[in-house]
Short mmCIF file of C-alpha atoms and ligand atoms in Angstrom, two decimals:
data_model
loop_
_atom_site.label_atom_id
_atom_site.label_comp_id
_atom_site.label_asym_id
_atom_site.label_seq_id
_atom_site.Cartn_x
_atom_site.Cartn_y
_atom_site.Cartn_z
CA MET A 1 23.01 57.59 67.04
CA ARG A 2 25.55 56.34 69.22
CA TYR A 3 29.28 56.88 68.60
CA PHE A 4 32.60 57.00 71.01
CA LYS A 5 35.24 59.26 71.21
CA LYS A 6 38.53 59.88 73.06
CA PHE A 7 39.76 62.61 75.21
CA VAL A 8 42.62 63.42 77.69
CA ASN A 9 41.36 64.48 80.87
CA HIS A 10 42.74 66.61 83.68
CA THR A 11 43.70 63.84 85.87
CA GLY A 12 46.60 62.53 83.36
CA LEU A 13 44.70 59.43 82.68
CA ALA A 14 45.97 59.00 79.19
CA SER A 15 42.41 58.57 77.74
CA ALA A 16 38.97 57.57 78.91
CA THR A 17 36.25 56.80 76.56
CA LEU A 18 33.25 59.00 75.77
CA ILE A 19 29.98 57.65 74.83
CA PHE A 20 27.51 60.27 73.29
CA LEU A 21 24.14 58.81 73.59
CA GLY A 22 21.46 60.65 71.67
CA CYS A 23 18.73 60.67 68.91
CA ALA A 24 19.54 62.83 65.54
CA GLY A 25 16.63 65.46 65.34
CA LEU A 26 15.87 65.86 69.26
CA ALA A 27 16.32 69.63 70.43
CA ALA A 28 18.28 68.57 73.61
CA PRO A 29 22.10 68.83 72.93
CA GLU A 30 24.20 65.35 73.04
CA LYS A 31 25.46 64.97 76.56
CA PRO A 32 28.74 63.09 76.85
CA VAL A 33 28.74 60.36 79.36
CA VAL A 34 32.46 59.10 80.43
CA ARG A 35 32.35 55.43 80.35
CA PRO A 36 34.71 54.26 82.86
CA PRO A 37 37.04 50.94 82.21
CA ASN A 38 36.20 47.46 82.76
CA VAL A 39 38.54 45.77 85.02
CA VAL A 40 39.41 41.94 84.83
CA LEU A 41 41.63 40.83 88.08
CA ILE A 42 43.20 37.53 87.44
CA PHE A 43 44.72 36.16 90.90
CA THR A 44 46.24 32.69 90.94
CA ASP A 45 47.18 30.55 93.77
CA ASP A 46 50.71 29.88 94.92
CA GLN A 47 52.17 30.75 91.51
CA GLY A 48 56.10 31.81 92.18
CA TYR A 49 57.58 34.78 90.63
CA GLY A 50 59.52 32.49 88.20
CA ASP A 51 56.61 30.57 87.12
CA VAL A 52 55.88 32.92 84.02
CA GLY A 53 58.06 32.85 80.74
CA VAL A 54 58.53 36.68 80.75
CA PHE A 55 59.67 36.45 84.70
CA GLY A 56 62.27 33.63 83.78
CA ALA A 57 60.40 30.31 83.43
CA THR A 58 61.89 28.05 80.81
CA ALA A 59 60.55 24.56 82.00
CA PHE A 60 56.94 25.32 80.27
CA PRO A 61 55.66 27.94 78.17
CA THR A 62 53.24 30.61 79.05
CA PRO A 63 52.63 32.29 75.41
CA ASN A 64 49.38 34.25 76.42
CA LEU A 65 51.05 35.63 79.55
CA ASP A 66 54.11 36.51 77.53
CA ARG A 67 51.88 38.39 75.13
CA MET A 68 49.88 40.16 77.43
CA ALA A 69 53.16 41.14 78.85
CA HIS A 70 54.65 42.47 75.59
CA GLU A 71 51.06 44.44 75.14
CA GLY A 72 51.19 45.72 78.54
CA ARG A 73 53.50 46.53 81.55
CA ARG A 74 55.32 44.10 83.68
CA PHE A 75 55.92 44.88 87.25
CA THR A 76 59.05 43.50 88.72
CA ASP A 77 59.04 44.66 92.36
CA PHE A 78 55.05 43.92 92.99
CA HIS A 79 54.13 42.16 96.53
CA VAL A 80 51.30 40.73 98.30
CA ALA A 81 50.51 41.76 101.83
CA GLN A 82 50.99 38.43 103.51
CA ALA A 83 52.57 35.12 102.02
CA VAL A 84 49.39 32.97 102.69
CA CYS A 85 45.93 32.72 100.99
CA SER A 86 43.21 34.17 103.00
CA ALA A 87 45.35 37.41 104.37
CA SER A 88 46.46 37.90 100.79
CA ARG A 89 43.15 37.76 99.18
CA ALA A 90 41.88 39.96 102.39
CA ALA A 91 44.62 42.74 101.17
CA LEU A 92 43.79 42.46 97.62
CA LEU A 93 39.86 42.99 97.86
CA THR A 94 39.91 45.69 100.78
CA GLY A 95 42.95 47.80 100.03
CA CYS A 96 44.22 47.09 103.88
CA TYR A 97 46.75 45.14 105.60
CA PRO A 98 45.27 41.94 106.49
CA ASN A 99 45.89 42.62 110.14
CA ARG A 100 43.77 45.74 109.99
CA ILE A 101 40.49 43.92 109.25
CA GLY A 102 41.02 40.74 111.46
CA LEU A 103 42.13 38.35 108.49
CA PRO A 104 45.81 37.28 109.13
CA GLY A 105 46.77 33.74 107.98
CA ALA A 106 44.53 31.27 106.30
CA LEU A 107 41.10 30.21 107.00
CA GLY A 108 39.78 26.57 107.20
CA PRO A 109 36.48 24.85 106.66
CA ASN A 110 35.67 25.29 110.43
CA SER A 111 36.68 28.77 110.92
CA LYS A 112 34.10 30.72 112.77
CA HIS A 113 35.20 34.28 111.16
CA GLY A 114 35.62 35.65 107.85
CA ILE A 115 35.30 39.31 106.06
CA SER A 116 33.36 41.75 108.08
CA SER A 117 30.16 43.46 106.58
CA HIS A 118 31.65 46.67 107.68
CA GLU A 119 34.61 46.54 105.23
CA THR A 120 34.54 47.53 101.68
CA THR A 121 35.54 45.13 98.96
CA LEU A 122 36.50 46.06 95.36
CA ALA A 123 33.20 44.82 94.08
CA GLU A 124 31.32 47.03 96.34
CA MET A 125 33.66 49.84 95.42
CA PHE A 126 32.62 49.01 91.64
CA LYS A 127 28.99 48.50 92.60
CA GLN A 128 29.03 52.45 93.33
CA LYS A 129 29.28 53.02 89.79
CA GLY A 130 26.63 50.56 88.87
CA TYR A 131 29.27 47.92 87.45
CA ALA A 132 28.28 44.33 86.98
CA THR A 133 30.40 42.35 89.32
CA GLY A 134 31.23 38.62 88.87
CA MET A 135 33.73 36.14 90.36
CA ALA A 136 35.07 32.67 89.45
CA GLY A 137 37.56 30.92 91.40
CA LYS A 138 38.45 30.52 95.08
CA TRP A 139 37.20 32.84 97.69
CA HIS A 140 38.93 32.09 100.97
CA LEU A 141 37.57 34.82 103.09
CA GLY A 142 34.93 32.88 105.15
CA ASN A 143 32.63 30.27 104.21
CA LYS A 144 29.43 31.00 106.33
CA PRO A 145 26.98 32.62 104.26
CA GLN A 146 27.29 35.94 105.34
CA PHE A 147 31.03 35.82 104.31
CA LEU A 148 30.35 34.54 100.96
CA PRO A 149 30.94 36.73 97.48
CA LEU A 150 27.20 37.56 97.07
CA ARG A 151 27.16 39.28 100.36
CA HIS A 152 30.03 41.39 99.46
CA GLY A 153 29.63 43.11 96.22
CA PHE A 154 29.48 40.17 93.73
CA ASP A 155 26.43 39.83 91.51
CA GLU A 156 27.62 35.97 90.74
CA PHE A 157 29.98 33.65 91.91
CA PHE A 158 30.99 30.36 90.71
CA GLY A 159 33.63 28.34 92.81
CA LEU A 160 35.15 26.92 96.03
CA PRO A 161 34.65 28.56 99.38
CA TYR A 162 38.33 27.77 100.50
CA SER A 163 41.24 25.86 99.40
CA SER A 164 41.18 22.51 97.44
CA ASP A 165 43.67 20.69 99.65
CA MET A 166 41.27 21.10 102.92
CA TRP A 167 39.71 18.00 101.42
CA PRO A 168 39.01 14.44 102.55
CA LEU A 169 40.77 13.31 99.26
CA HIS A 170 43.98 15.27 99.60
CA PRO A 171 46.86 13.04 100.38
CA GLU A 172 48.03 14.85 103.58
CA ALA A 173 44.38 14.89 104.99
CA LYS A 174 44.00 13.17 108.40
CA PRO A 175 41.03 11.08 108.57
CA GLY A 176 37.91 12.98 109.28
CA ALA A 177 40.12 16.33 109.30
CA TYR A 178 38.01 18.36 106.67
CA PRO A 179 34.43 17.91 105.42
CA PRO A 180 33.72 17.36 101.70
CA ILE A 181 34.45 20.62 99.55
CA PRO A 182 31.33 21.79 97.85
CA LEU A 183 31.33 23.65 94.51
CA LEU A 184 28.94 26.75 94.85
CA GLU A 185 27.14 28.74 92.32
CA GLY A 186 26.17 31.88 94.17
CA GLU A 187 25.23 30.61 97.55
CA ARG A 188 23.92 27.30 96.00
CA VAL A 189 25.54 24.19 96.24
CA LEU A 190 26.06 22.79 92.82
CA LYS A 191 27.85 19.59 93.95
CA ALA A 192 28.39 18.80 97.69
CA ASP A 193 31.47 16.44 97.34
CA LEU A 194 34.32 17.42 94.84
CA THR A 195 35.93 14.67 93.30
CA HIS A 196 39.50 14.42 91.49
CA ALA A 197 37.51 14.38 88.10
CA ASP A 198 35.48 17.85 89.19
CA GLN A 199 38.83 19.42 90.25
CA GLU A 200 40.20 18.64 87.01
CA GLN A 201 37.75 20.80 85.26
CA LEU A 202 37.64 23.71 87.50
CA THR A 203 40.24 25.96 85.86
CA THR A 204 38.34 25.64 82.43
CA GLN A 205 35.17 26.24 83.84
CA TYR A 206 36.57 29.53 85.70
CA ALA A 207 37.76 30.51 82.17
CA GLU A 208 34.44 29.71 80.66
CA ARG A 209 32.51 31.87 83.12
CA ALA A 210 34.58 34.75 82.76
CA VAL A 211 34.31 34.82 78.77
CA GLU A 212 30.47 34.48 79.00
CA PHE A 213 30.34 37.10 81.74
CA ILE A 214 32.28 39.27 79.54
CA ASN A 215 30.07 38.53 76.77
CA ARG A 216 27.06 39.10 78.39
CA ASN A 217 28.03 42.32 80.00
CA LYS A 218 29.88 43.96 77.20
CA GLU A 219 27.48 46.68 77.00
CA LYS A 220 27.90 48.18 80.57
CA PRO A 221 30.93 48.55 82.86
CA PHE A 222 32.07 45.37 84.39
CA PHE A 223 34.56 43.83 87.30
CA PHE A 224 35.25 40.06 87.01
CA TYR A 225 37.54 38.57 89.45
CA LEU A 226 38.93 35.53 88.05
CA ALA A 227 40.68 33.53 90.89
CA PRO A 228 41.68 30.00 89.85
CA ASN A 229 42.47 27.86 92.99
CA THR A 230 45.68 26.42 90.88
CA PRO A 231 48.82 25.96 90.90
CA HIS A 232 47.87 25.29 94.77
CA VAL A 233 48.21 21.73 95.36
CA PRO A 234 46.61 19.20 94.94
CA LEU A 235 47.37 19.61 91.24
CA HIS A 236 44.73 18.91 88.70
CA VAL A 237 44.54 19.66 85.06
CA SER A 238 42.29 18.88 82.19
CA ASP A 239 42.95 16.57 79.62
CA LYS A 240 43.48 19.46 77.13
CA PHE A 241 47.02 20.24 79.13
CA LYS A 242 47.72 16.70 80.88
CA GLY A 243 51.49 15.82 79.67
CA LYS A 244 51.58 18.66 77.15
CA SER A 245 53.95 21.16 78.91
CA GLY A 246 57.31 19.37 79.06
CA GLY A 247 57.34 20.58 82.53
CA GLY A 248 55.56 17.92 84.45
CA LEU A 249 52.09 18.16 86.04
CA TYR A 250 52.92 21.55 87.33
CA GLY A 251 53.85 22.94 84.02
CA ASP A 252 50.94 21.32 82.74
CA VAL A 253 48.71 23.35 85.02
CA ILE A 254 50.43 26.72 84.24
CA MET A 255 49.86 26.21 80.93
CA GLU A 256 46.28 25.68 81.70
CA ILE A 257 45.99 28.76 83.76
CA ASP A 258 47.78 30.64 80.62
CA TRP A 259 45.27 29.26 78.26
CA ALA A 260 42.48 30.82 80.45
CA VAL A 261 44.21 34.27 80.43
CA GLY A 262 44.38 33.70 76.42
CA GLU A 263 40.67 33.07 76.88
CA VAL A 264 39.70 36.02 78.58
CA LEU A 265 42.06 38.46 76.21
CA ALA A 266 40.34 36.90 73.35
CA ALA A 267 36.83 37.81 74.56
CA LEU A 268 37.71 41.24 75.09
CA LYS A 269 38.98 41.41 71.57
CA LYS A 270 36.06 39.71 70.06
CA ASN A 271 33.83 42.32 71.87
CA HIS A 272 35.94 45.31 70.94
CA LEU A 273 36.94 45.96 74.57
CA ASP A 274 40.65 45.89 74.51
CA GLU A 275 41.12 49.62 74.87
CA ASN A 276 38.31 50.12 77.43
CA THR A 277 39.52 47.03 79.89
CA LEU A 278 42.49 46.92 82.39
CA VAL A 279 43.38 43.50 82.61
CA ILE A 280 45.91 42.74 85.95
CA PHE A 281 47.31 39.46 86.57
CA THR A 282 49.31 38.42 89.56
CA SER A 283 49.44 35.64 92.19
CA ASP A 284 48.54 35.32 96.12
CA ASN A 285 51.73 34.06 97.56
CA GLY A 286 54.99 32.49 96.41
CA PRO A 287 55.70 28.82 95.74
CA TRP A 288 54.85 26.01 98.31
CA LEU A 289 58.42 24.75 98.31
CA SER A 290 57.66 21.70 100.61
CA TYR A 291 55.98 20.20 97.53
CA GLY A 292 58.74 19.49 95.40
CA ASN A 293 58.04 18.74 92.05
CA HIS A 294 54.40 19.94 92.73
CA ALA A 295 55.70 23.49 93.67
CA GLY A 296 56.64 26.38 91.47
CA SER A 297 59.79 28.61 91.50
CA ALA A 298 60.40 31.97 93.12
CA GLY A 299 62.84 32.75 90.25
CA PRO A 300 65.98 34.68 91.76
CA PHE A 301 64.29 35.22 95.15
CA ARG A 302 64.80 33.51 98.70
CA GLU A 303 62.31 31.28 100.08
CA GLY A 304 58.64 30.85 99.29
CA LYS A 305 55.04 30.58 100.59
CA GLY A 306 54.65 31.44 104.14
CA THR A 307 57.91 33.15 104.82
CA ASN A 308 58.70 36.98 104.73
CA PHE A 309 61.66 36.41 102.57
CA GLU A 310 61.04 37.93 98.96
CA GLY A 311 60.01 34.49 97.37
CA GLY A 312 57.17 34.45 100.03
CA HIS A 313 55.51 37.69 98.70
CA ARG A 314 56.96 38.93 95.59
CA GLU A 315 54.80 37.95 92.50
CA PRO A 316 54.73 38.22 88.96
CA CYS A 317 52.55 40.90 88.02
CA ILE A 318 51.31 42.17 84.45
CA MET A 319 48.82 44.87 83.58
CA ARG A 320 47.52 45.33 80.26
CA TRP A 321 45.28 48.36 78.94
CA PRO A 322 45.99 49.34 75.47
CA GLY A 323 46.36 52.92 74.86
CA HIS A 324 46.63 53.53 78.60
CA LEU A 325 49.52 51.62 79.97
CA PRO A 326 52.72 51.64 77.95
CA ALA A 327 53.22 48.44 76.15
CA ASN A 328 56.17 46.32 76.59
CA SER A 329 57.41 48.37 79.24
CA VAL A 330 58.74 47.30 82.81
CA CYS A 331 58.05 49.06 86.04
CA LYS A 332 60.72 48.28 88.74
CA GLU A 333 59.27 50.23 91.63
CA PRO A 334 58.08 48.38 94.62
CA LEU A 335 54.29 47.97 94.62
CA MET A 336 51.71 46.25 96.69
CA THR A 337 48.14 44.76 96.17
CA ILE A 338 46.90 47.02 98.64
CA ASP A 339 47.41 49.84 96.37
CA LEU A 340 44.94 48.45 93.58
CA PHE A 341 41.78 49.38 95.64
CA PRO A 342 42.62 53.57 95.77
CA THR A 343 43.92 53.28 92.49
CA LEU A 344 40.97 51.61 90.61
CA ALA A 345 38.55 53.75 92.79
CA ARG A 346 40.26 56.74 91.31
CA LEU A 347 39.98 55.35 87.84
CA ILE A 348 36.45 55.00 88.05
CA GLY A 349 35.53 58.28 90.21
CA ALA A 350 34.42 56.09 93.19
CA ASP A 351 34.44 57.12 96.61
CA LEU A 352 37.01 55.54 99.15
CA PRO A 353 35.42 54.01 102.18
CA GLN A 354 35.00 56.27 105.36
CA HIS A 355 37.32 53.90 107.50
CA LYS A 356 41.19 53.83 106.92
CA ILE A 357 42.72 51.85 104.16
CA ASP A 358 46.46 51.28 103.71
CA GLY A 359 46.80 51.44 100.01
CA LEU A 360 47.79 54.54 98.03
CA ASP A 361 46.87 55.57 94.60
CA ILE A 362 49.82 54.21 92.37
CA TRP A 363 48.32 55.29 89.07
CA PRO A 364 51.20 57.41 87.81
CA LEU A 365 53.48 54.53 88.25
CA LEU A 366 50.88 52.16 86.42
CA ALA A 367 50.69 54.77 83.41
CA ASP A 368 54.45 55.75 83.49
CA LEU A 369 53.79 59.15 83.93
CA PRO A 370 56.70 61.38 84.17
CA GLY A 371 58.20 61.79 87.70
CA ALA A 372 56.10 58.91 89.11
CA THR A 373 57.61 57.77 92.44
CA ASN A 374 56.02 55.46 94.97
CA PRO A 375 53.72 57.57 97.48
CA HIS A 376 54.35 55.33 100.49
CA GLU A 377 57.22 56.36 103.06
CA ALA A 378 57.69 52.76 103.84
CA TYR A 379 54.94 50.35 103.36
CA TYR A 380 56.34 46.70 103.37
CA PHE A 381 55.17 45.89 106.76
CA TYR A 382 55.25 42.04 106.52
CA TYR A 383 53.47 40.14 109.27
CA ASN A 384 52.93 36.32 109.70
CA GLN A 385 49.89 36.15 111.49
CA ASN A 386 50.51 39.12 113.80
CA ASP A 387 54.27 38.77 114.10
CA LEU A 388 55.88 41.77 112.42
CA GLN A 389 58.74 40.14 110.84
CA ALA A 390 59.98 42.39 108.22
CA VAL A 391 59.61 46.07 106.88
CA ARG A 392 60.66 47.29 103.63
CA ALA A 393 61.24 51.06 102.63
CA GLY A 394 62.84 51.90 99.16
CA GLU A 395 65.95 49.45 98.53
CA TRP A 396 66.02 48.51 102.16
CA LYS A 397 64.27 45.47 103.92
CA LEU A 398 65.09 44.91 107.62
CA LEU A 399 64.27 41.52 109.07
CA PHE A 400 63.29 41.20 112.82
CA PRO A 401 64.15 38.21 114.77
CA HIS A 402 61.78 35.36 113.93
CA THR A 403 61.52 31.59 113.04
CA ALA A 404 60.83 31.08 109.27
CA ARG A 405 60.86 27.62 107.73
CA THR A 406 63.20 25.96 104.80
CA MET A 407 63.43 23.15 102.90
CA ASN A 408 67.28 23.71 102.40
CA GLY A 409 68.81 20.36 103.00
CA GLN A 410 65.57 18.39 103.48
CA GLU A 411 64.23 15.68 101.57
CA PRO A 412 62.15 17.30 98.67
CA GLY A 413 58.36 16.48 98.24
CA LYS A 414 57.47 14.68 95.42
CA ASP A 415 54.38 13.70 93.31
CA GLY A 416 51.62 15.59 95.76
CA VAL A 417 53.29 14.47 98.89
CA PRO A 418 55.07 17.37 100.80
CA GLY A 419 58.63 17.11 102.31
CA LYS A 420 59.15 18.62 105.80
CA TYR A 421 60.26 21.87 106.58
CA ARG A 422 62.98 22.47 109.11
CA PRO A 423 62.70 25.63 111.33
CA LEU A 424 65.13 28.39 110.09
CA PRO A 425 66.20 30.68 112.75
CA VAL A 426 66.21 34.66 111.38
CA VAL A 427 68.34 36.89 113.01
CA ALA A 428 67.86 40.76 113.05
CA SER A 429 69.23 41.65 109.32
CA LEU A 430 69.19 44.24 106.67
CA TYR A 431 69.32 43.63 103.06
CA ASN A 432 69.69 45.94 99.90
CA LEU A 433 67.23 44.45 97.82
CA ARG A 434 68.51 46.71 94.65
CA THR A 435 72.15 45.05 94.82
CA ASP A 436 71.21 41.88 96.57
CA PRO A 437 67.77 40.96 95.56
CA GLY A 438 68.29 37.30 97.07
CA GLU A 439 68.73 38.43 100.37
CA THR A 440 72.01 36.71 100.82
CA LYS A 441 74.36 39.54 102.49
CA ASP A 442 73.20 41.11 105.75
CA VAL A 443 74.76 44.61 105.66
CA ALA A 444 73.23 45.92 108.80
CA GLY A 445 76.50 46.47 110.34
CA GLU A 446 77.46 48.99 107.41
CA ASN A 447 74.56 50.85 107.29
CA PRO A 448 73.34 51.90 110.81
CA GLU A 449 71.12 54.72 109.51
CA ALA A 450 68.93 52.66 107.53
CA VAL A 451 68.40 50.21 110.27
CA LYS A 452 67.62 52.89 112.47
CA ARG A 453 65.02 54.26 109.98
CA LEU A 454 63.45 51.20 109.28
CA GLU A 455 63.16 50.69 113.12
CA ALA A 456 61.23 53.61 113.57
CA LEU A 457 59.15 53.20 110.87
CA ALA A 458 58.34 49.53 112.08
CA GLU A 459 57.35 51.36 115.52
CA THR A 460 54.78 53.10 113.63
CA ILE A 461 52.95 50.08 112.31
CA ARG A 462 53.19 48.02 115.64
CA ALA A 463 51.56 51.16 117.46
CA ASP A 464 48.69 50.71 114.97
CA LEU A 465 48.32 47.10 114.07
CA GLY A 466 50.47 45.62 117.12
CA ASP A 467 53.12 42.74 117.07
CA ASP A 468 52.93 39.79 118.83
CA LEU A 469 56.81 39.62 118.50
CA THR A 470 57.34 42.46 120.69
CA LYS A 471 54.13 42.03 122.71
CA ARG A 472 52.46 45.36 121.39
CA PRO A 473 48.64 45.32 121.50
CA PRO A 474 46.83 46.84 118.10
CA THR A 475 45.06 49.96 118.58
CA GLY A 476 43.77 50.40 114.90
CA ALA A 477 42.72 47.08 114.00
CA ARG A 478 39.12 46.32 113.17
CA PRO A 479 37.46 43.01 114.09
CA PRO A 480 36.78 40.50 111.20
CA GLY A 481 33.13 39.47 110.85
CA MET A 482 31.88 36.58 113.11
MG1 MG B 501 47.87 30.93 97.84
#
């Protein structure tokens, strides 16, 4: 005999699922076993805040993401730890600032370093509890064998070791700059030299992997990481969506991502796993604005990828777990990807690593429990490489003097060929993100106390992770794998 029952436990989790296993007629009483939730984490590449219907997109439709938001919870102040691919992924998977684990910036095919075997990834955390773990998409935490997903907690992997523009066929690639990109199955090279035709199929293939994984693992807890390498340039889309969005090739690509999300949700529904699966959707950084009509939109926010203005690191985020997260709700509190690690660990009862991580448990905010607040005093420490360029606490964001980049006033990129950024000198400035989310009015002069407080908070992270802008060495950073 086998049946399921719900309960409300003492942690405030709305309800977890109990599985009673046993056979009628045996003397031993049935023992309840808590079945922890499955998690599907969808992490797109360079999708802007404004590139989802419920976050303001009008140039193309995203019906599945919109439905996911109506059935789940939308986060309007959700951030990545750095506005660039490798660093953002490193933070997502470890709960640490990228600088803590030696992975700021973006790795290339010739990088000698990658994620250290001493770090604990989400997949390894889920493995503590016997989860099946799988991934499809872009990895980008090192492409030597010791850095690949199978060495870091994933049972299976299908995808690319790094970005799809680090590719001899990319319009911007100088001759000889990049080796061919391999498509990997685990650590085996499925195809040594990716073509345009191959790239057009990837988003669909990733979705198919996710669906097949869910179907195959429906009887046990699972974690799947779906990380499409789109809408990062060079844009590719399958024939299913070519010319279909009304929003150009970029819109077509978003439509295919949206379709992939719909495939995942349909697979969960078909397997009766809706109420036992937390699905998280967000992106690794904001739009790559120099690509013009091949870049997305940061919506109301300033600048994009590679900057520490909001357009660089604030992302569209949706979470869905029927019966556990309030449907059709909005969380406006500031949150960051580093918090997912400890939050998911708490949900499944896994131990945190012995080493320091930077994220904190934000379950009360996800579940909208009464009185829930952000547990960090300040935590938006925004680095570019090892330059501390900004810090955020509550409504305040303090920018330190540095040079950013902008396309304002520049000839825009077109059809896959980028325009040229110009340097943007940034002076010390304070923004109130509650009243001025577009970071247009420096209010440092009127708010000396806020400046002082954020300066002091910045000092705490400089003493820990260092800061090249003020020539401070790190004391709490760990080396990457070499
Ligand atoms: Mg990216």
